[in-house]
Amino acid sequence: MLPIAVAAAMTVASLGLAGSAMAANPRAVLAVPAAVPTAVPGAPAGFTTTWSDDFSGGSNAGLNTGTWKYDTGPGSSFGTGEIETMTSSTSNVFTDGNGHLVLKALHSGSDPNSGWTSGRVETQAATFGAPAGGVVMMQASIQQPNLNTSNGAGYWPAFWMLGSTLRTGTVWPGSGEVDILEDVNSRSSVFGTLHCGVNPGGPCNESTGIGSGERGCGGCQTGYHTYAVQIDRSVSPEQIRWYLDGANYFTVNATQVDATTWANAVDHPFFIIFDLAMGGGFPAAFGGGPNSATASGGQMNIDYVAVYNKAPGGSGGAGQVASGMAGKCLDDLAGATANGTKADLWDCNGTPAQHWQFVGSTLQTSGKCLDVTGFGTANGTLAELWDCNGGANQVWQQGANNSLVNPASGKCLDDPGFATTNGTQLDIWDCNGGVNQKWTMS
């Protein structure tokens, strides 16, 4: 959550905005059918699941206070200029009985700048981080409030983390803050930000922080999308990477600040926060709100939240990727580095062409990423090597039976026709559990 001073520092980016679907009644909230909850995804390739919550509580039930802590009181106490009062009431914070956590903002009275209540919760645990040499990934599936720029002014949904050292006395922002999702004024956007150093100014330009700027997030009000961040301490320099629906859209490198600032802000565990604020400095930087047209009852719906870890030097980090076809490995044909080089099948031989490393959710060798040609989604689309570019066609997750799944296509990396011939180019195909879709880091 960006502090109030951001209003003086930020500029409004050009973004195509949704037209008003409710011009006749701008204070109405669109009714949305209850979404079918999705299971918490299995760990991405090379990771293990550390913790998750799928919000399977009953209808209009409160949260498990052994897992979650309610942050209550006036929003003004958070230092961001918010005007709501955060409560633990099931009017504002509840599970819906359909596998979702709901944070709901309600308004009473005629003054748009008072009378708001909403919800903010954080994990009791402050243990989610990456050890030296490891990687941690935090991900949630979220539907932003189903409003638009006509009736959503002032809404400020957020999914973010604060450094555990904040709970033991370290002053913000030195303890670190990683904002995974923020949107303001129902602009159908996403912002990713790192806060660190000192306030004001300092190496992280506080209170603005080091941020992605405004990125379009089409359909994020009307459907669920995944928002994630990875803190990667296995690479040099260390990195924080932000993802929307599996695509890396923003990266911060440790070398962008001094080593002490980075270590104090990043190299420790975090706790996770969800909140739905109203008003404050960030909305003010984008036109202000709430106003007389702002709808009461907008809600932020969370389907699941999960934390995944990759251990330092653990299996699945780097090495040969052995096929279920005995004696064969995933191979970079002839060790070539040109874009479009075949990702093929070859006798396992331990050469550099078969040394693969998981970097975030990408699988890399020879400085290239394993890539689905042309963002294809059809059975038989070929796999190749290409410059790493953050595209969804370069994201791979561990699936059932040691499969490698490309979430964007919903397909598995496949040895076509159960071939055993060296040089066979791999493709993607419907996941079927076959040995030709089994891939194991060795």
Short mmCIF file of C-alpha atoms in Angstrom, two decimals:
data_model
loop_
_atom_site.label_atom_id
_atom_site.label_comp_id
_atom_site.label_asym_id
_atom_site.label_seq_id
_atom_site.Cartn_x
_atom_site.Cartn_y
_atom_site.Cartn_z
CA MET A 1 0.00 0.00 0.00
CA LEU A 2 1.64 3.21 -1.14
CA PRO A 3 1.76 5.99 1.48
CA ILE A 4 -0.15 9.21 1.00
CA ALA A 5 2.86 11.14 -0.30
CA VAL A 6 2.66 9.14 -3.51
CA ALA A 7 -0.05 11.53 -4.66
CA ALA A 8 2.57 14.18 -5.22
CA ALA A 9 4.99 11.84 -6.93
CA MET A 10 2.96 9.73 -9.33
CA THR A 11 1.64 10.62 -12.76
CA VAL A 12 -1.35 9.03 -14.41
CA ALA A 13 -0.31 6.67 -17.19
CA SER A 14 -2.30 6.50 -20.38
CA LEU A 15 -4.59 3.48 -20.19
CA GLY A 16 -7.65 2.38 -22.11
CA LEU A 17 -10.52 2.33 -19.59
CA ALA A 18 -13.73 0.39 -19.60
CA GLY A 19 -16.80 2.36 -20.56
CA SER A 20 -19.61 2.76 -18.07
CA ALA A 21 -22.02 -0.16 -18.13
CA MET A 22 -24.19 1.54 -15.55
CA ALA A 23 -24.56 5.11 -16.71
CA ALA A 24 -28.19 5.16 -15.68
CA ASN A 25 -27.42 4.02 -12.13
CA PRO A 26 -23.74 4.54 -11.40
CA ARG A 27 -24.08 3.54 -7.73
CA ALA A 28 -25.29 0.05 -8.58
CA VAL A 29 -22.97 -2.91 -8.13
CA LEU A 30 -22.98 -5.44 -10.93
CA ALA A 31 -24.26 -8.85 -9.87
CA VAL A 32 -21.77 -11.61 -10.65
CA PRO A 33 -22.62 -15.32 -10.55
CA ALA A 34 -20.69 -17.23 -7.89
CA ALA A 35 -17.50 -18.54 -9.47
CA VAL A 36 -16.61 -22.18 -9.10
CA PRO A 37 -13.62 -22.28 -6.74
CA THR A 38 -10.38 -23.63 -8.15
CA ALA A 39 -8.08 -25.93 -6.25
CA VAL A 40 -4.82 -24.48 -4.97
CA PRO A 41 -2.39 -25.21 -7.84
CA GLY A 42 0.40 -27.66 -7.33
CA ALA A 43 3.86 -26.23 -6.88
CA PRO A 44 5.59 -24.88 -9.98
CA ALA A 45 8.39 -27.01 -11.37
CA GLY A 46 11.28 -27.14 -8.92
CA PHE A 47 9.21 -25.77 -5.99
CA THR A 48 7.35 -27.32 -3.07
CA THR A 49 4.19 -25.97 -1.44
CA THR A 50 4.99 -24.32 1.89
CA TRP A 51 1.54 -23.05 2.89
CA SER A 52 -1.85 -22.31 1.36
CA ASP A 53 -5.43 -21.39 2.18
CA ASP A 54 -8.39 -22.11 -0.11
CA PHE A 55 -10.96 -20.34 2.11
CA SER A 56 -13.28 -23.32 2.38
CA GLY A 57 -15.22 -21.90 5.35
CA GLY A 58 -18.99 -21.78 5.51
CA SER A 59 -21.28 -19.10 4.14
CA ASN A 60 -20.87 -15.71 5.87
CA ALA A 61 -18.29 -17.18 8.26
CA GLY A 62 -15.35 -15.43 9.85
CA LEU A 63 -11.71 -16.39 9.35
CA ASN A 64 -9.66 -18.82 11.41
CA THR A 65 -7.85 -16.51 13.82
CA GLY A 66 -5.17 -19.12 14.30
CA THR A 67 -4.18 -18.43 10.70
CA TRP A 68 -5.36 -14.87 10.11
CA LYS A 69 -5.31 -11.64 12.09
CA TYR A 70 -7.90 -8.89 11.58
CA ASP A 71 -6.44 -5.38 11.28
CA THR A 72 -9.19 -3.18 12.68
CA GLY A 73 -9.64 0.51 13.30
CA PRO A 74 -9.70 3.74 11.31
CA GLY A 75 -7.87 3.68 8.00
CA SER A 76 -6.29 6.97 8.92
CA SER A 77 -4.10 5.05 11.39
CA PHE A 78 -2.31 3.25 8.55
CA GLY A 79 -0.62 6.44 7.31
CA THR A 80 -1.99 6.23 3.77
CA GLY A 81 -4.87 8.71 4.02
CA GLU A 82 -7.58 6.05 3.85
CA ILE A 83 -11.01 7.05 5.15
CA GLU A 84 -12.67 3.70 5.91
CA THR A 85 -12.90 1.92 9.24
CA MET A 86 -11.59 -1.64 9.08
CA THR A 87 -13.72 -4.15 11.00
CA SER A 88 -13.84 -7.85 11.84
CA SER A 89 -17.57 -7.98 11.09
CA THR A 90 -18.80 -10.64 8.69
CA SER A 91 -20.50 -7.76 6.89
CA ASN A 92 -17.00 -6.75 5.72
CA VAL A 93 -14.82 -9.88 5.96
CA PHE A 94 -16.22 -13.36 5.38
CA THR A 95 -15.98 -16.63 3.52
CA ASP A 96 -18.86 -17.08 1.11
CA GLY A 97 -19.34 -20.85 1.36
CA ASN A 98 -18.16 -21.19 -2.26
CA GLY A 99 -14.45 -21.30 -1.51
CA HIS A 100 -13.72 -17.56 -1.49
CA LEU A 101 -12.63 -14.94 1.01
CA VAL A 102 -14.58 -11.71 0.51
CA LEU A 103 -13.53 -8.22 1.61
CA LYS A 104 -16.52 -5.90 1.17
CA ALA A 105 -16.67 -2.11 1.43
CA LEU A 106 -19.96 -0.68 2.70
CA HIS A 107 -21.15 2.90 2.94
CA SER A 108 -23.79 4.53 5.09
CA GLY A 109 -24.96 8.13 5.13
CA SER A 110 -24.89 10.79 2.45
CA ASP A 111 -21.30 12.02 2.77
CA PRO A 112 -19.06 10.02 0.37
CA ASN A 113 -16.01 10.87 2.48
CA SER A 114 -17.26 9.27 5.68
CA GLY A 115 -19.33 6.31 6.78
CA TRP A 116 -17.25 3.60 5.02
CA THR A 117 -16.38 0.23 6.55
CA SER A 118 -14.24 -2.48 4.99
CA GLY A 119 -11.78 -5.27 5.78
CA ARG A 120 -8.05 -5.88 6.15
CA VAL A 121 -6.45 -9.17 7.24
CA GLU A 122 -2.90 -10.44 7.59
CA THR A 123 -1.34 -13.83 8.24
CA GLN A 124 -0.42 -14.64 11.81
CA ALA A 125 2.71 -16.28 10.44
CA ALA A 126 5.54 -14.00 9.38
CA THR A 127 7.69 -16.82 8.05
CA PHE A 128 7.30 -16.63 4.27
CA GLY A 129 10.64 -15.93 2.65
CA ALA A 130 13.59 -17.24 0.70
CA PRO A 131 16.73 -18.44 2.44
CA ALA A 132 20.09 -17.58 0.93
CA GLY A 133 20.31 -19.42 -2.38
CA GLY A 134 16.59 -20.21 -2.45
CA VAL A 135 13.43 -18.84 -4.03
CA VAL A 136 10.01 -18.06 -2.59
CA MET A 137 6.81 -17.44 -4.57
CA MET A 138 3.59 -15.94 -3.18
CA GLN A 139 0.51 -16.24 -5.41
CA ALA A 140 -3.21 -15.55 -5.08
CA SER A 141 -6.21 -15.80 -7.39
CA ILE A 142 -8.26 -12.64 -7.03
CA GLN A 143 -11.24 -10.91 -8.57
CA GLN A 144 -10.95 -7.15 -8.13
CA PRO A 145 -14.11 -5.22 -7.19
CA ASN A 146 -16.56 -5.51 -10.07
CA LEU A 147 -16.90 -1.77 -10.64
CA ASN A 148 -15.65 0.70 -13.22
CA THR A 149 -14.39 4.26 -13.40
CA SER A 150 -17.95 5.62 -13.19
CA ASN A 151 -18.85 4.05 -9.85
CA GLY A 152 -15.55 2.76 -8.46
CA ALA A 153 -13.68 5.95 -7.56
CA GLY A 154 -11.84 5.56 -4.26
CA TYR A 155 -11.61 1.76 -4.23
CA TRP A 156 -8.08 0.53 -3.45
CA PRO A 157 -7.74 -3.30 -3.36
CA ALA A 158 -4.35 -4.74 -2.44
CA PHE A 159 -2.46 -8.02 -1.99
CA TRP A 160 0.92 -7.32 -0.42
CA MET A 161 3.61 -8.29 2.10
CA LEU A 162 5.51 -6.60 4.89
CA GLY A 163 8.86 -7.69 6.29
CA SER A 164 8.70 -9.72 9.49
CA THR A 165 11.15 -7.33 11.13
CA LEU A 166 8.39 -4.69 11.18
CA ARG A 167 6.77 -6.75 13.96
CA THR A 168 9.97 -6.61 15.99
CA GLY A 169 10.52 -2.88 15.83
CA THR A 170 12.22 -2.08 12.52
CA VAL A 171 10.79 1.10 11.04
CA TRP A 172 8.97 1.15 7.67
CA PRO A 173 10.13 1.14 4.90
CA GLY A 174 13.49 -0.21 5.99
CA SER A 175 11.86 -3.52 6.88
CA GLY A 176 10.65 -3.93 3.31
CA GLU A 177 7.26 -3.98 1.62
CA VAL A 178 6.38 -5.85 -1.56
CA ASP A 179 3.08 -4.85 -3.18
CA ILE A 180 1.95 -7.74 -5.39
CA LEU A 181 -1.36 -6.25 -6.54
CA GLU A 182 -2.75 -2.78 -6.22
CA ASP A 183 -5.45 -1.12 -8.30
CA VAL A 184 -7.13 2.23 -7.72
CA ASN A 185 -10.43 3.75 -8.78
CA SER A 186 -11.46 0.56 -10.62
CA ARG A 187 -9.15 1.31 -13.53
CA SER A 188 -8.69 -2.39 -14.41
CA SER A 189 -4.98 -2.07 -13.68
CA VAL A 190 -2.22 -3.65 -11.64
CA PHE A 191 0.75 -1.99 -9.96
CA GLY A 192 3.75 -3.86 -8.50
CA THR A 193 6.07 -2.03 -6.09
CA LEU A 194 9.03 -2.52 -3.75
CA HIS A 195 9.32 -0.15 -0.78
CA CYS A 196 12.66 0.00 1.05
CA GLY A 197 15.29 2.25 2.59
CA VAL A 198 14.19 5.42 4.34
CA ASN A 199 11.25 7.78 4.04
CA PRO A 200 11.23 10.28 2.44
CA GLY A 201 13.63 9.84 -0.44
CA GLY A 202 16.50 7.44 -0.01
CA PRO A 203 17.64 4.76 -2.46
CA CYS A 204 14.06 3.60 -3.11
CA ASN A 205 12.57 7.03 -3.82
CA GLU A 206 10.09 6.85 -0.99
CA SER A 207 7.32 7.16 -0.45
CA THR A 208 6.78 6.20 -4.11
CA GLY A 209 9.06 3.14 -4.06
CA ILE A 210 10.48 1.27 -7.02
CA GLY A 211 7.44 0.38 -9.08
CA SER A 212 6.17 -1.07 -12.32
CA GLY A 213 3.88 1.84 -13.01
CA GLU A 214 0.34 1.20 -14.16
CA ARG A 215 -0.17 -1.96 -16.19
CA GLY A 216 -3.44 -2.88 -17.89
CA CYS A 217 -5.33 -5.78 -16.34
CA GLY A 218 -8.17 -6.57 -18.74
CA GLY A 219 -11.03 -8.52 -17.22
CA CYS A 220 -9.64 -8.27 -13.71
CA GLN A 221 -12.93 -6.86 -12.38
CA THR A 222 -15.13 -9.52 -13.96
CA GLY A 223 -13.05 -12.63 -13.40
CA TYR A 224 -10.31 -14.24 -11.32
CA HIS A 225 -6.67 -13.69 -12.26
CA THR A 226 -3.45 -14.81 -10.60
CA TYR A 227 -1.07 -12.28 -9.08
CA ALA A 228 2.32 -13.48 -7.88
CA VAL A 229 5.76 -12.39 -6.84
CA GLN A 230 8.99 -14.36 -6.62
CA ILE A 231 11.94 -13.38 -4.45
CA ASP A 232 14.88 -15.15 -6.05
CA ARG A 233 18.07 -15.43 -4.00
CA SER A 234 19.50 -18.17 -6.22
CA VAL A 235 20.65 -15.73 -8.91
CA SER A 236 23.20 -12.93 -8.85
CA PRO A 237 22.10 -10.23 -8.49
CA GLU A 238 19.11 -11.32 -6.43
CA GLN A 239 15.75 -10.43 -7.97
CA ILE A 240 12.10 -9.78 -7.20
CA ARG A 241 9.82 -10.66 -10.13
CA TRP A 242 6.13 -9.78 -10.50
CA TYR A 243 3.68 -11.94 -12.47
CA LEU A 244 0.15 -11.48 -13.82
CA ASP A 245 -1.43 -14.76 -14.94
CA GLY A 246 2.01 -16.34 -15.06
CA ALA A 247 3.63 -13.64 -17.21
CA ASN A 248 6.58 -11.74 -15.69
CA TYR A 249 5.78 -8.05 -16.20
CA PHE A 250 8.24 -6.35 -13.84
CA THR A 251 11.60 -7.17 -12.21
CA VAL A 252 13.73 -5.40 -9.62
CA ASN A 253 17.41 -6.36 -9.26
CA ALA A 254 19.35 -6.08 -6.01
CA THR A 255 21.89 -3.87 -7.76
CA GLN A 256 19.30 -1.12 -8.12
CA VAL A 257 19.93 -0.20 -4.46
CA ASP A 258 22.86 -0.58 -2.09
CA ALA A 259 23.52 -3.99 -0.53
CA THR A 260 22.48 -3.00 3.00
CA THR A 261 19.17 -1.52 1.89
CA TRP A 262 18.38 -4.66 -0.13
CA ALA A 263 19.32 -7.07 2.66
CA ASN A 264 17.25 -5.18 5.24
CA ALA A 265 14.21 -5.05 2.97
CA VAL A 266 14.30 -8.41 1.19
CA ASP A 267 16.55 -11.02 2.79
CA HIS A 268 14.16 -12.12 5.54
CA PRO A 269 10.65 -13.58 5.89
CA PHE A 270 7.40 -11.67 5.32
CA PHE A 271 3.74 -11.77 6.33
CA ILE A 272 0.90 -11.50 3.81
CA ILE A 273 -1.89 -8.92 3.78
CA PHE A 274 -5.17 -8.53 1.88
CA ASP A 275 -7.16 -5.33 2.19
CA LEU A 276 -9.78 -3.22 0.49
CA ALA A 277 -9.17 0.41 1.34
CA MET A 278 -11.27 3.43 0.46
CA GLY A 279 -9.75 6.76 -0.47
CA GLY A 280 -6.23 7.87 0.36
CA GLY A 281 -3.16 9.16 -1.38
CA PHE A 282 -2.95 6.56 -4.14
CA PRO A 283 -6.54 7.02 -5.41
CA ALA A 284 -6.04 10.77 -5.09
CA ALA A 285 -3.14 10.55 -7.55
CA PHE A 286 -5.55 9.11 -10.13
CA GLY A 287 -8.50 11.46 -9.85
CA GLY A 288 -9.58 11.01 -6.24
CA GLY A 289 -12.52 9.37 -4.59
CA PRO A 290 -14.78 8.18 -3.23
CA ASN A 291 -17.38 10.57 -4.56
CA SER A 292 -21.17 10.79 -4.76
CA ALA A 293 -21.27 8.18 -7.56
CA THR A 294 -19.10 5.62 -5.76
CA ALA A 295 -21.04 2.40 -5.17
CA SER A 296 -21.37 0.79 -1.78
CA GLY A 297 -20.89 -2.98 -1.68
CA GLY A 298 -17.90 -3.46 -3.97
CA GLN A 299 -15.93 -6.53 -2.97
CA MET A 300 -12.53 -8.09 -3.46
CA ASN A 301 -12.85 -11.87 -3.82
CA ILE A 302 -9.88 -14.16 -3.11
CA ASP A 303 -10.06 -17.76 -4.33
CA TYR A 304 -6.80 -18.99 -2.78
CA VAL A 305 -3.40 -17.88 -1.59
CA ALA A 306 -0.29 -20.05 -1.65
CA VAL A 307 3.40 -19.88 -0.80
CA TYR A 308 5.91 -22.05 -2.67
CA ASN A 309 9.60 -22.49 -1.97
CA LYS A 310 12.62 -23.76 -3.84
CA ALA A 311 15.42 -24.87 -1.52
CA PRO A 312 19.01 -23.73 -2.03
CA GLY A 313 20.64 -26.19 -4.38
CA GLY A 314 17.65 -28.49 -4.05
CA SER A 315 16.63 -31.12 -6.55
CA GLY A 316 14.69 -29.53 -9.35
CA GLY A 317 16.96 -26.48 -9.31
CA ALA A 318 19.39 -27.42 -12.05
CA GLY A 319 20.58 -30.45 -13.96
CA GLN A 320 19.45 -32.86 -16.67
CA VAL A 321 15.71 -33.22 -17.29
CA ALA A 322 15.26 -36.94 -17.85
CA SER A 323 12.37 -38.20 -19.96
CA GLY A 324 10.07 -41.05 -19.05
CA MET A 325 11.43 -42.63 -22.22
CA ALA A 326 14.38 -44.52 -20.74
CA GLY A 327 17.80 -43.03 -21.35
CA LYS A 328 16.54 -39.87 -23.05
CA CYS A 329 16.76 -36.25 -21.90
CA LEU A 330 15.39 -32.83 -22.74
CA ASP A 331 18.03 -31.34 -25.02
CA ASP A 332 19.04 -28.11 -26.72
CA LEU A 333 19.82 -29.40 -30.21
CA ALA A 334 23.57 -29.19 -30.79
CA GLY A 335 23.85 -26.72 -27.89
CA ALA A 336 22.78 -23.94 -30.25
CA THR A 337 21.85 -20.48 -28.99
CA ALA A 338 19.83 -19.17 -31.92
CA ASN A 339 16.18 -18.35 -31.37
CA GLY A 340 14.03 -21.16 -32.73
CA THR A 341 16.52 -23.93 -31.93
CA LYS A 342 14.70 -27.22 -31.39
CA ALA A 343 13.95 -28.37 -27.87
CA ASP A 344 14.50 -32.02 -28.65
CA LEU A 345 14.97 -35.51 -27.24
CA TRP A 346 18.49 -36.98 -27.03
CA ASP A 347 20.49 -39.62 -25.22
CA CYS A 348 21.30 -38.33 -21.73
CA ASN A 349 24.96 -37.30 -21.90
CA GLY A 350 25.57 -34.60 -19.27
CA THR A 351 26.66 -31.98 -21.81
CA PRO A 352 25.91 -28.25 -21.35
CA ALA A 353 23.11 -28.64 -23.93
CA GLN A 354 21.29 -30.75 -21.33
CA HIS A 355 22.01 -28.61 -18.28
CA TRP A 356 18.71 -26.92 -17.42
CA GLN A 357 17.91 -24.54 -14.60
CA PHE A 358 14.60 -23.33 -13.23
CA VAL A 359 14.70 -19.53 -12.94
CA GLY A 360 11.41 -18.49 -11.46
CA SER A 361 8.83 -20.39 -13.50
CA THR A 362 11.03 -20.59 -16.61
CA LEU A 363 13.25 -23.50 -17.65
CA GLN A 364 16.53 -22.27 -19.10
CA THR A 365 19.64 -23.58 -20.85
CA SER A 366 22.34 -21.92 -22.97
CA GLY A 367 20.96 -18.54 -21.91
CA LYS A 368 17.59 -19.28 -23.55
CA CYS A 369 14.14 -20.26 -22.27
CA LEU A 370 12.05 -23.30 -23.15
CA ASP A 371 9.33 -21.72 -25.28
CA VAL A 372 6.02 -22.76 -26.87
CA THR A 373 6.25 -21.56 -30.46
CA GLY A 374 4.12 -18.51 -31.23
CA PHE A 375 2.14 -18.72 -27.97
CA GLY A 376 0.39 -21.72 -29.52
CA THR A 377 -2.24 -23.66 -27.59
CA ALA A 378 -3.04 -26.43 -30.07
CA ASN A 379 -1.89 -30.02 -29.72
CA GLY A 380 1.35 -30.47 -31.61
CA THR A 381 2.62 -26.90 -31.20
CA LEU A 382 6.40 -27.24 -31.18
CA ALA A 383 8.75 -26.47 -28.28
CA GLU A 384 11.87 -24.46 -28.98
CA LEU A 385 14.54 -22.26 -27.41
CA TRP A 386 14.02 -18.49 -27.40
CA ASP A 387 15.22 -15.35 -25.64
CA CYS A 388 13.68 -15.19 -22.17
CA ASN A 389 11.01 -12.48 -22.40
CA GLY A 390 8.53 -13.07 -19.58
CA GLY A 391 5.87 -14.44 -21.91
CA ALA A 392 3.22 -16.86 -20.70
CA ASN A 393 4.46 -19.31 -23.34
CA GLN A 394 7.69 -19.65 -21.32
CA VAL A 395 6.03 -20.52 -18.00
CA TRP A 396 6.22 -24.14 -16.79
CA GLN A 397 4.75 -25.72 -13.67
CA GLN A 398 5.08 -29.20 -12.23
CA GLY A 399 1.90 -31.18 -12.84
CA ALA A 400 0.72 -34.67 -12.04
CA ASN A 401 2.95 -37.66 -12.86
CA ASN A 402 6.03 -35.41 -13.14
CA SER A 403 4.58 -33.60 -16.12
CA LEU A 404 5.66 -30.11 -17.14
CA VAL A 405 2.59 -27.96 -17.75
CA ASN A 406 2.40 -24.69 -19.65
CA PRO A 407 -0.51 -22.96 -17.86
CA ALA A 408 -1.25 -20.57 -20.71
CA SER A 409 -2.13 -23.46 -23.03
CA GLY A 410 -3.14 -26.02 -20.40
CA LYS A 411 -0.92 -28.50 -22.27
CA CYS A 412 2.00 -30.68 -21.23
CA LEU A 413 5.51 -30.92 -22.67
CA ASP A 414 5.30 -34.01 -24.85
CA ASP A 415 7.51 -36.43 -26.76
CA PRO A 416 5.38 -36.88 -29.89
CA GLY A 417 4.42 -40.44 -30.67
CA PHE A 418 6.52 -41.84 -27.80
CA ALA A 419 9.54 -41.37 -30.07
CA THR A 420 13.00 -42.56 -29.06
CA THR A 421 14.94 -41.11 -31.98
CA ASN A 422 17.63 -38.57 -31.12
CA GLY A 423 16.70 -35.14 -32.43
CA THR A 424 12.91 -35.57 -32.14
CA GLN A 425 11.50 -32.09 -31.57
CA LEU A 426 9.22 -31.91 -28.55
CA ASP A 427 5.77 -30.35 -28.57
CA ILE A 428 2.81 -29.67 -26.29
CA TRP A 429 -0.20 -31.96 -26.01
CA ASP A 430 -3.21 -32.60 -23.81
CA CYS A 431 -1.91 -33.83 -20.45
CA ASN A 432 -2.54 -37.58 -20.32
CA GLY A 433 -0.12 -39.03 -17.76
CA GLY A 434 1.89 -40.92 -20.38
CA VAL A 435 5.57 -41.74 -19.91
CA ASN A 436 6.27 -39.48 -22.89
CA GLN A 437 5.07 -36.57 -20.74
CA LYS A 438 7.15 -37.45 -17.67
CA TRP A 439 10.14 -35.19 -16.96
CA THR A 440 12.37 -35.47 -13.89
CA MET A 441 15.27 -33.27 -12.87
CA SER A 442 18.31 -35.43 -12.21
#
